[in-house]
Amino acid sequence: MSDTTTRRVVEASNRQQGDHPSGDNRFELVDKHLKRARYEQDQLIETLHVAQDVFGYLSEDILIYVARALRLPPSMVYGVATFYHLFTFEPPGDHSCTVCTGTACFVKGADAIVQGVSDAYSVPTGETSADGSLTLKTARCLGSCGLAPVVVLDGSVLSHQNAESTLELVGTAVGGEG
Amino acid sequence: MRERQPAVNVSFDGVEYEGLLGESVLECARRNGVAIPSLCFLEGLTVWGGCRICVVEVAEGHRLRPACATQVAADMEIKIETPRLRAYRKSVLELLFAEGNHVCAVCVSNGNCELQDMAVHCGMDHVRYDYQSPAREVDASHPKYVFDPNRCILCTRCVRVCDEIEGAHVWDIRHRGQQAELITEMNKPWGESLSCTWCGKCVAVCPTGSLAYQGSAIGEMEHDPVMIKRLAVARNRGEWLDPKGVS
Ligand code: SF4
Ligand code: SF4
Ligand code: FES
Ligand code: FES
């Protein structure tokens, strides 16, 4: 057993007693949900959703925390969490670019947009660039096929995109921060 | 004495047998000495129904059913050895061989492998699908055992035995579809697991060379899945050391 593992488990057990030595009060939002859910084990997926909303992603510490709170084996919690595409396990980048690859957008060249952004920021689809500035994701049909190809940049919907126009807007967003 | 379940008539490939309500088609066949191939099923563990090697046809509409996860019913007509079913079994096996890296010639279980035996039994002599040749790392971090995911067929016997019999739930499956793979705890090396008791039950039940003792040479690893049946018989029926309970 490694020291890190021991430390994590000890930390997680401390937190469970309502005392968050990390000083991270966000865990209290998870606790609130857990109490409302009466610590029922079938509330696992709901709890993971809440934790992801609160933290933005599910770190190992968070998963251990949830596992202990619901008295579930860690491997089961990890297995359930990774089964669903909705959960992410890495901290998201400062900016997010989601390219729709649904049928309509695909036909109109979504692939070139994904490729363009991926090459320009050396970020594989579904991951975050090394400097943490950009997360590149794809989605299946966002329901705005009339605007195809559709890209969602930091929450705003961009219509009729191509690789150049998307790269320009991503560049402004990422660069705008200095 | 266990309570006797009500008996019904069933037939396997046209021959009549006695079925007991509440038992599965697979259990019924085995009790009557009729062979149905199976892989993920292991007596003493809950039914998983994942490998689909045990598919049979049930008369109405020739519906395909996993024998291990289908209950016997009155006047059920069950087909086992039809050309269609033989072809399906072969396909399932070919997919399993194509999916991992089953290089029998260098495997610790060569000659003692349920997957290999099943391929021989079903006459699977070549693979028509593209080999996926996935890159998978061996986990040799446990002091006593080795996990080689290249040979894993995701039958979940190890997951179930560790959870249901040992009570440790060290193993589980992460991701899904083609990405699905076996993990210990939070995807940590097995040797760092806090919950593993080193009992070796997972190693005993693995049908392939995926779980083995450290230091096993090629062809040297022999599993002992019947151990779990002995345990189950002892616990559930209170019959210890009973050779009759064990096939
Ligand atoms: S050795 Fe025992 S406790 Fe450890 S993983 Fe295998 S079955 Fe579970
Ligand atoms: S390691 Fe063995 S027992 Fe476990 S899922 Fe893989 S093949 Fe089955
Ligand atoms: S396919 Fe992209 S919005 Fe429908
Ligand atoms: S033995 Fe029935 S599905 Fe695997």
Coordinates of C-alpha atoms in Angstrom, one line a residue, chain A residues 91-99 113-114 116-137 151-154 166-167 169-171 173-175 177:
Chain A
P91 CA -10.3 18.9 -14.3
P92 CA -11.9 20.7 -17.3
G93 CA -9.8 23.3 -19.1
D94 CA -10.3 27.1 -18.7
H95 CA -12.3 27.0 -21.9
S96 CA -14.4 24.4 -23.5
C97 CA -15.1 23.8 -27.1
T98 CA -17.8 21.2 -28.0
V99 CA -18.2 20.2 -31.6
I113 CA -13.6 21.4 -37.3
V114 CA -12.7 18.7 -34.7
G116 CA -8.6 21.7 -36.9
V117 CA -9.0 22.5 -33.2
S118 CA -7.3 19.3 -32.2
D119 CA -4.3 20.0 -34.4
A120 CA -4.0 23.7 -33.5
Y121 CA -4.1 23.1 -29.7
S122 CA -2.6 19.5 -29.8
V123 CA -5.5 18.3 -27.8
P124 CA -7.1 14.9 -28.5
T125 CA -10.9 14.8 -28.6
G126 CA -12.3 14.4 -25.1
E127 CA -9.2 15.8 -23.4
T128 CA -7.7 19.0 -22.2
S129 CA -4.6 20.7 -23.7
A130 CA -1.4 20.4 -21.8
D131 CA -1.5 24.0 -20.6
G132 CA -5.0 23.5 -19.3
S133 CA -6.5 26.2 -21.5
L134 CA -8.9 24.3 -23.7
T135 CA -11.0 21.1 -23.4
L136 CA -12.2 19.7 -26.7
K137 CA -15.3 17.6 -26.8
V151 CA -20.1 24.4 -32.1
V152 CA -20.6 25.3 -28.4
L153 CA -17.8 27.5 -27.1
D154 CA -17.9 28.2 -23.4
T166 CA -14.1 28.1 -35.1
L167 CA -10.4 28.5 -34.7
L169 CA -13.3 32.3 -32.1
V170 CA -11.5 29.8 -30.0
G171 CA -8.3 31.8 -30.4
A173 CA -11.5 33.1 -26.2
V174 CA -8.3 31.4 -25.2
G175 CA -6.0 34.3 -26.1
E177 CA -7.1 35.8 -21.2

